[in-house]
Structures are given as C-alpha cells and as structure tokens.
Amino acid sequence: GAGVSQSPSNKVTEKGKDVELRCDPISGHTALYWYRQSLGQGLEFLIYFQGNSAPDKSGLPSDRFSAERTGGSVSTLTIQRTQQEDSAVYLCASSPNSNQPQHFGDGTRLSIL
Amino acid sequence: RKEVEQDPGPFNVPEGATVAFNCTYSNSASQSFFWYRQDCRKEPKLLMSVYSSGNEDGRFTAQLNRASQYISLLIRDSKLSDSATYLCVVTASGGSYIPTFGRGTSLIVHP
C-alpha cells in the first residue's frame, strides 16, 4: 500500500524566502510527526498531531516555524524567512496511534543559500 | 541525563560476527520500544518492536530490561548489508506520547 509521501523531495531557496513542505500520511493513521535531521546528527522532534487534539508544538525551534494538518490527513510545515541554519532534511512520519511504530516518508532535503 | 542514550560507535565488525547494542532510557514510565535502522541519507525504517518477553526476527534479537531501563539489539551472523545506523525509540505512557529517538549506533560490517 501507499506509504508516507513527502513533497518536494528537494528544495533549494534563498535566505529570507518562505518555504512550505507537504506530508501525506498513510491513510487511517491518526498520529503525524515532523522531524528534522541535519547531516550526521540525530532526529530533532518538531511537532506532533494526534487526531483532533491540539498539536504538540514543543519542538518548534522558533516562531518562524508553523505546521497545520487539515482534515486529519495532509500536513504542511511552513518555514518563514528561512535562515541558513534551517538547511536540513525534514522528515514526516505517521502511525496508527502514538504507541505504534512510525512510518517515515523519504524526507524533503532543504537547502538555504 | 539524556532521555534515551546510545553508544554512537562505530562498531566495526567482520562478516559473520555477532554484535550487540544497548540503549538506556531515563523515564521509568516508558512503555513502547522499537529499533529502527537508518542507511546513509535515507529515512529511518522500522527494524523491530521490542516486547517485554524479548523477541526474535531471523538474525535479530531484541530484549527489554525494565529493572535496569535498557533495551538491547543482538545481530548474529552479520552481513555487509547490516551496515547502517541503528536507532532506538522509546515512548512513555502519560504526557504527550512523543516517541524519543536515540542518536543512533553506527555499525560497519567489513569483509
């Protein structure tokens, strides 16, 4: 079946521009997570959506980062006024619920020039 | 103390060797445990869940020690294709249920 789909696969943009990353989770998965991973580093948690509950935004590094999940399915992560330190791979994962293993998308490789 | 800790390695072993990794966690309320593998520049992929009684999947054995708060992964008869970073993931009950990832242990299997 279809896995977690992320788009775009790669994004190169200039410093100061806004970017929007998309995640289409596995159908029926109520939990959705965003992470980022810099080269050679571990996964950094960003935000977590569970069903209709308020999202857990505790991992967002600054107010330039925001995310939403419409209709309990597709999620978008928006980064405003991008900075070079935002360059990383942004990974989305979904799971049937929070105690089940996560399934990851291929990620979006973001490069800020 | 970090919530989930792993020895970063690398563990450098010959083909056919047996290798084991541990992962310690600090939250005694943790209830879900998993091992993932991540290949270079790829997304993490689930390797196996870890059950209280321990579980095996082919050459891979996972165990949980609640008293000492660690999980382990044993790989027997290592293959070149086992070379990857192995991530442990722990989810605590209560709170926000956000899974916590370890930084990973790097394994290099050489001929």
Tab-separated table of N, CA and C in Angstrom, chain A:
chain	number	residue	atom	x	y	z
A	1	GLY	N	0.820	-1.201	0.000
A	1	GLY	CA	0.000	0.000	0.000
A	1	GLY	C	0.849	1.243	0.000
A	2	ALA	N	0.218	2.394	-0.150
A	2	ALA	CA	0.948	3.651	-0.221
A	2	ALA	C	1.541	3.970	1.136
A	3	GLY	N	2.758	4.454	1.104
A	3	GLY	CA	3.412	4.855	2.336
A	3	GLY	C	3.232	6.333	2.566
A	4	VAL	N	4.051	6.888	3.451
A	4	VAL	CA	4.032	8.320	3.716
A	4	VAL	C	4.704	9.030	2.538
A	5	SER	N	4.035	10.026	2.029
A	5	SER	CA	4.548	10.744	0.870
A	5	SER	C	4.893	12.179	1.244
A	6	GLN	N	6.081	12.608	0.882
A	6	GLN	CA	6.505	13.978	1.173
A	6	GLN	C	6.880	14.690	-0.129
A	7	SER	N	6.583	15.983	-0.149
A	7	SER	CA	6.978	16.770	-1.312
A	7	SER	C	7.324	18.195	-0.895
A	8	PRO	N	8.236	18.846	-1.609
A	8	PRO	CA	9.070	18.266	-2.662
A	8	PRO	C	10.152	17.369	-2.074
A	9	SER	N	10.845	16.622	-2.903
A	9	SER	CA	11.959	15.795	-2.432
A	9	SER	C	13.149	16.675	-2.070
A	10	ASN	N	13.352	17.683	-2.867
A	10	ASN	CA	14.443	18.628	-2.655
A	10	ASN	C	13.931	20.047	-2.855
A	11	LYS	N	14.458	20.954	-2.048
A	11	LYS	CA	14.077	22.350	-2.175
A	11	LYS	C	15.294	23.211	-1.922
A	12	VAL	N	15.621	24.035	-2.901
A	12	VAL	CA	16.706	24.982	-2.741
A	12	VAL	C	16.099	26.375	-2.828
A	13	THR	N	16.385	27.210	-1.850
A	13	THR	CA	15.806	28.541	-1.850
A	13	THR	C	16.785	29.533	-1.242
A	14	GLU	N	16.498	30.791	-1.470
A	14	GLU	CA	17.373	31.833	-0.944
A	14	GLU	C	16.986	32.190	0.484
A	15	LYS	N	17.973	32.573	1.229
A	15	LYS	CA	17.742	33.042	2.593
A	15	LYS	C	16.689	34.143	2.584
A	16	GLY	N	15.753	34.056	3.535
A	16	GLY	CA	14.719	35.058	3.664
A	16	GLY	C	13.400	34.686	3.013
A	17	LYS	N	13.437	33.682	2.128
A	17	LYS	CA	12.199	33.231	1.490
A	17	LYS	C	11.416	32.315	2.415
A	18	ASP	N	10.115	32.204	2.160
A	18	ASP	CA	9.281	31.250	2.893
A	18	ASP	C	9.233	29.940	2.111
A	19	VAL	N	9.153	28.821	2.834
A	19	VAL	CA	9.002	27.516	2.177
A	19	VAL	C	7.873	26.742	2.831
A	20	GLU	N	7.264	25.888	2.037
A	20	GLU	CA	6.181	25.044	2.538
A	20	GLU	C	6.467	23.604	2.144
A	21	LEU	N	6.459	22.748	3.130
A	21	LEU	CA	6.734	21.333	2.917
A	21	LEU	C	5.452	20.553	3.187
A	22	ARG	N	5.245	19.508	2.377
A	22	ARG	CA	3.988	18.785	2.478
A	22	ARG	C	4.208	17.336	2.890
A	23	CYS	N	3.270	16.817	3.674
A	23	CYS	CA	3.315	15.413	4.092
A	23	CYS	C	1.935	14.805	3.941
A	24	ASP	N	1.873	13.693	3.233
A	24	ASP	CA	0.635	12.955	3.072
A	24	ASP	C	0.802	11.628	3.815
A	25	PRO	N	0.174	11.474	4.989
A	25	PRO	CA	0.420	10.272	5.796
A	25	PRO	C	-0.289	9.046	5.227
A	26	ILE	N	-0.016	7.920	5.840
A	26	ILE	CA	-0.709	6.693	5.471
A	26	ILE	C	-2.172	6.831	5.871
A	27	SER	N	-3.065	6.424	4.997
A	27	SER	CA	-4.489	6.561	5.250
A	27	SER	C	-4.879	5.857	6.546
A	28	GLY	N	-5.634	6.557	7.385
A	28	GLY	CA	-6.091	5.978	8.638
A	28	GLY	C	-5.165	6.203	9.821
A	29	HIS	N	-3.959	6.686	9.569
A	29	HIS	CA	-3.038	6.973	10.674
A	29	HIS	C	-3.441	8.278	11.336
A	30	THR	N	-3.685	8.210	12.646
A	30	THR	CA	-4.135	9.415	13.357
A	30	THR	C	-2.973	10.256	13.871
A	31	ALA	N	-1.828	9.632	14.060
A	31	ALA	CA	-0.674	10.369	14.580
A	31	ALA	C	0.256	10.764	13.435
A	32	LEU	N	0.700	12.013	13.476
A	32	LEU	CA	1.608	12.521	12.446
A	32	LEU	C	2.675	13.352	13.129
A	33	TYR	N	3.930	13.139	12.719
A	33	TYR	CA	5.083	13.781	13.342
A	33	TYR	C	5.944	14.455	12.274
A	34	TRP	N	6.534	15.583	12.653
A	34	TRP	CA	7.580	16.206	11.844
A	34	TRP	C	8.881	16.208	12.630
A	35	TYR	N	9.951	15.853	11.932
A	35	TYR	CA	11.294	15.893	12.498
A	35	TYR	C	12.208	16.595	11.503
A	36	ARG	N	13.350	17.024	11.979
A	36	ARG	CA	14.393	17.415	11.035
A	36	ARG	C	15.703	16.770	11.462
A	37	GLN	N	16.550	16.590	10.465
A	37	GLN	CA	17.822	15.926	10.712
A	37	GLN	C	18.904	16.636	9.909
A	38	SER	N	19.835	17.196	10.632
A	38	SER	CA	20.990	17.810	9.979
A	38	SER	C	22.019	16.726	9.706
A	39	LEU	N	22.916	16.991	8.782
A	39	LEU	CA	23.893	15.992	8.346
A	39	LEU	C	24.690	15.447	9.521
A	40	GLY	N	24.644	14.133	9.678
A	40	GLY	CA	25.420	13.483	10.728
A	40	GLY	C	24.835	13.608	12.126
A	41	GLN	N	23.650	14.180	12.208
A	41	GLN	CA	23.026	14.378	13.518
A	41	GLN	C	21.813	13.466	13.699
A	42	GLY	N	21.301	13.436	14.914
A	42	GLY	CA	20.115	12.649	15.193
A	42	GLY	C	18.844	13.363	14.772
A	43	LEU	N	17.724	12.687	14.987
A	43	LEU	CA	16.427	13.268	14.657
A	43	LEU	C	16.036	14.306	15.707
A	44	GLU	N	15.590	15.457	15.243
A	44	GLU	CA	15.121	16.521	16.133
A	44	GLU	C	13.606	16.627	15.973
A	45	PHE	N	12.877	16.360	17.048
A	45	PHE	CA	11.417	16.443	17.020
A	45	PHE	C	10.971	17.884	16.821
A	46	LEU	N	9.971	18.084	15.967
A	46	LEU	CA	9.447	19.429	15.729
A	46	LEU	C	8.020	19.575	16.247
A	47	ILE	N	7.094	18.736	15.759
A	47	ILE	CA	5.687	18.896	16.097
A	47	ILE	C	4.960	17.569	15.912
A	48	TYR	N	3.884	17.392	16.676
A	48	TYR	CA	3.140	16.133	16.697
A	48	TYR	C	1.652	16.437	16.657
A	49	PHE	N	0.937	15.777	15.746
A	49	PHE	CA	-0.510	15.866	15.648
A	49	PHE	C	-1.101	14.509	16.020
A	50	GLN	N	-2.141	14.517	16.836
A	50	GLN	CA	-2.843	13.285	17.180
A	50	GLN	C	-4.336	13.548	17.051
A	51	GLY	N	-4.929	12.974	16.017
A	51	GLY	CA	-6.359	13.123	15.802
A	51	GLY	C	-6.769	14.581	15.770
A	52	ASN	N	-7.820	14.877	16.519
A	52	ASN	CA	-8.343	16.241	16.567
A	52	ASN	C	-7.804	17.049	17.740
A	53	SER	N	-6.859	16.455	18.477
A	53	SER	CA	-6.301	17.167	19.630
A	53	SER	C	-5.411	18.308	19.177
A	54	ALA	N	-5.205	19.255	20.079
A	54	ALA	CA	-4.281	20.346	19.785
A	54	ALA	C	-2.887	19.768	19.569
A	55	PRO	N	-2.164	20.234	18.559
A	55	PRO	CA	-0.838	19.676	18.295
A	55	PRO	C	0.156	20.023	19.399
A	56	ASP	N	1.139	19.154	19.548
A	56	ASP	CA	2.239	19.414	20.474
A	56	ASP	C	3.338	20.107	19.681
A	57	LYS	N	3.507	21.401	19.919
A	57	LYS	CA	4.453	22.215	19.162
A	57	LYS	C	5.762	22.434	19.914
A	58	SER	N	5.984	21.643	20.939
A	58	SER	CA	7.095	21.926	21.846
A	58	SER	C	8.472	21.860	21.188
A	59	GLY	N	8.569	21.202	20.026
A	59	GLY	CA	9.866	21.076	19.371
A	59	GLY	C	10.175	22.145	18.337
A	60	LEU	N	9.215	22.990	18.037
A	60	LEU	CA	9.462	24.013	17.006
A	60	LEU	C	10.543	24.961	17.504
A	61	PRO	N	11.596	25.176	16.707
A	61	PRO	CA	12.750	25.934	17.193
A	61	PRO	C	12.530	27.439	17.284
A	62	SER	N	11.591	27.983	16.532
A	62	SER	CA	11.326	29.422	16.606
A	62	SER	C	9.938	29.698	16.043
A	63	ASP	N	9.486	30.936	16.202
A	63	ASP	CA	8.148	31.282	15.697
A	63	ASP	C	8.124	31.410	14.184
A	64	ARG	N	9.268	31.201	13.530
A	64	ARG	CA	9.254	31.179	12.061
A	64	ARG	C	8.691	29.859	11.534
A	65	PHE	N	8.612	28.874	12.420
A	65	PHE	CA	8.134	27.548	12.049
A	65	PHE	C	6.679	27.383	12.461
A	66	SER	N	5.873	26.836	11.577
A	66	SER	CA	4.487	26.525	11.917
A	66	SER	C	4.062	25.318	11.104
A	67	ALA	N	3.021	24.658	11.568
A	67	ALA	CA	2.517	23.498	10.841
A	67	ALA	C	1.031	23.384	11.073
A	68	GLU	N	0.375	22.813	10.095
A	68	GLU	CA	-1.039	22.534	10.256
A	68	GLU	C	-1.354	21.190	9.614
A	69	ARG	N	-2.470	20.654	10.035
A	69	ARG	CA	-2.919	19.378	9.487
A	69	ARG	C	-4.397	19.515	9.195
A	70	THR	N	-4.736	19.534	7.938
A	70	THR	CA	-6.109	19.789	7.526
A	70	THR	C	-6.887	18.486	7.423
A	71	GLY	N	-8.059	18.472	8.015
A	71	GLY	CA	-8.936	17.316	7.898
A	71	GLY	C	-8.355	16.036	8.459
A	72	GLY	N	-7.400	16.172	9.348
A	72	GLY	CA	-6.799	14.992	9.959
A	72	GLY	C	-5.944	14.172	9.022
A	73	SER	N	-5.590	14.746	7.875
A	73	SER	CA	-4.797	13.975	6.916
A	73	SER	C	-3.519	14.717	6.548
A	74	VAL	N	-3.524	15.400	5.420
A	74	VAL	CA	-2.325	16.066	4.913
A	74	VAL	C	-1.849	17.146	5.879
A	75	SER	N	-0.529	17.232	6.022
A	75	SER	CA	0.069	18.254	6.871
A	75	SER	C	1.051	19.095	6.067
A	76	THR	N	1.125	20.369	6.404
A	76	THR	CA	2.131	21.240	5.799
A	76	THR	C	2.965	21.873	6.902
A	77	LEU	N	4.251	21.911	6.681
A	77	LEU	CA	5.190	22.595	7.577
A	77	LEU	C	5.682	23.831	6.839
A	78	THR	N	5.511	24.974	7.460
A	78	THR	CA	5.912	26.236	6.833
A	78	THR	C	7.052	26.854	7.614
A	79	ILE	N	8.055	27.281	6.884
A	79	ILE	CA	9.178	28.000	7.495
A	79	ILE	C	9.216	29.376	6.840
A	80	GLN	N	9.070	30.398	7.664
A	80	GLN	CA	9.085	31.772	7.150
A	80	GLN	C	10.485	32.361	7.308
A	81	ARG	N	10.813	33.241	6.382
A	81	ARG	CA	12.089	33.985	6.455
A	81	ARG	C	13.246	33.024	6.741
A	82	THR	N	13.419	32.066	5.848
A	82	THR	CA	14.389	30.999	6.071
A	82	THR	C	15.796	31.528	6.337
A	83	GLN	N	16.504	30.792	7.178
A	83	GLN	CA	17.889	31.079	7.517
A	83	GLN	C	18.754	29.897	7.095
A	84	GLN	N	20.044	30.129	6.962
A	84	GLN	CA	20.928	29.040	6.517
A	84	GLN	C	20.907	27.862	7.485
A	85	GLU	N	20.732	28.140	8.771
A	85	GLU	CA	20.715	27.044	9.747
A	85	GLU	C	19.455	26.180	9.634
A	86	ASP	N	18.490	26.604	8.804
A	86	ASP	CA	17.309	25.776	8.574
A	86	ASP	C	17.600	24.642	7.595
A	87	SER	N	18.740	24.685	6.944
A	87	SER	CA	19.110	23.634	5.985
A	87	SER	C	19.198	22.295	6.711
A	88	ALA	N	18.450	21.316	6.228
A	88	ALA	CA	18.386	20.003	6.857
A	88	ALA	C	17.451	19.129	6.018
A	89	VAL	N	17.335	17.879	6.430
A	89	VAL	CA	16.307	17.009	5.865
A	89	VAL	C	15.121	17.040	6.817
A	90	TYR	N	13.951	17.334	6.283
A	90	TYR	CA	12.734	17.387	7.083
A	90	TYR	C	11.951	16.107	6.832
A	91	LEU	N	11.751	15.358	7.904
A	91	LEU	CA	11.117	14.048	7.815
A	91	LEU	C	9.733	14.086	8.445
A	92	CYS	N	8.800	13.451	7.781
A	92	CYS	CA	7.450	13.297	8.308
A	92	CYS	C	7.225	11.818	8.579
A	93	ALA	N	6.509	11.509	9.632
A	93	ALA	CA	6.178	10.126	9.959
A	93	ALA	C	4.735	10.060	10.420
A	94	SER	N	4.102	8.909	10.207
A	94	SER	CA	2.752	8.712	10.721
A	94	SER	C	2.664	7.336	11.363
A	95	SER	N	1.696	7.182	12.250
A	95	SER	CA	1.455	5.893	12.896
A	95	SER	C	-0.024	5.774	13.227
A	96	PRO	N	-0.529	4.538	13.366
A	96	PRO	CA	-1.947	4.357	13.673
A	96	PRO	C	-2.350	5.065	14.975
A	97	ASN	N	-1.471	5.014	15.964
A	97	ASN	CA	-1.623	5.793	17.187
A	97	ASN	C	-0.245	5.978	17.798
A	98	SER	N	-0.168	6.696	18.889
A	98	SER	CA	1.141	7.104	19.403
A	98	SER	C	1.963	5.948	19.951
A	99	ASN	N	1.370	4.798	20.231
A	99	ASN	CA	2.134	3.676	20.760
A	99	ASN	C	2.546	2.675	19.698
A	100	GLN	N	2.170	2.936	18.475
A	100	GLN	CA	2.534	2.066	17.360
A	100	GLN	C	3.781	2.616	16.673
A	101	PRO	N	4.536	1.764	15.986
A	101	PRO	CA	5.734	2.272	15.309
A	101	PRO	C	5.378	3.261	14.203
A	102	GLN	N	6.314	4.189	13.966
A	102	GLN	CA	6.118	5.215	12.961
A	102	GLN	C	6.635	4.743	11.605
A	103	HIS	N	6.000	5.254	10.582
A	103	HIS	CA	6.444	5.006	9.217
A	103	HIS	C	6.859	6.348	8.631
A	104	PHE	N	8.073	6.400	8.117
A	104	PHE	CA	8.629	7.655	7.646
A	104	PHE	C	8.480	7.828	6.142
A	105	GLY	N	8.328	9.089	5.747
A	105	GLY	CA	8.448	9.442	4.347
A	105	GLY	C	9.916	9.546	3.969
A	106	ASP	N	10.157	9.799	2.686
A	106	ASP	CA	11.536	9.895	2.200
A	106	ASP	C	12.215	11.190	2.615
A	107	GLY	N	11.438	12.151	3.085
A	107	GLY	CA	12.004	13.410	3.539
A	107	GLY	C	12.086	14.461	2.450
A	108	THR	N	12.199	15.700	2.888
A	108	THR	CA	12.475	16.830	1.996
A	108	THR	C	13.830	17.383	2.376
A	109	ARG	N	14.736	17.412	1.399
A	109	ARG	CA	16.072	17.961	1.648
A	109	ARG	C	16.024	19.451	1.339
A	110	LEU	N	16.136	20.271	2.373
A	110	LEU	CA	16.029	21.723	2.235
A	110	LEU	C	17.401	22.361	2.310
A	111	SER	N	17.707	23.149	1.308
A	111	SER	CA	18.987	23.862	1.273
A	111	SER	C	18.712	25.353	1.151
A	112	ILE	N	19.254	26.112	2.083
A	112	ILE	CA	19.076	27.565	2.085
A	112	ILE	C	20.395	28.203	1.659
A	113	LEU	N	20.339	28.950	0.578
A	113	LEU	CA	21.563	29.561	0.045
A	113	LEU	C	21.845	30.906	0.705
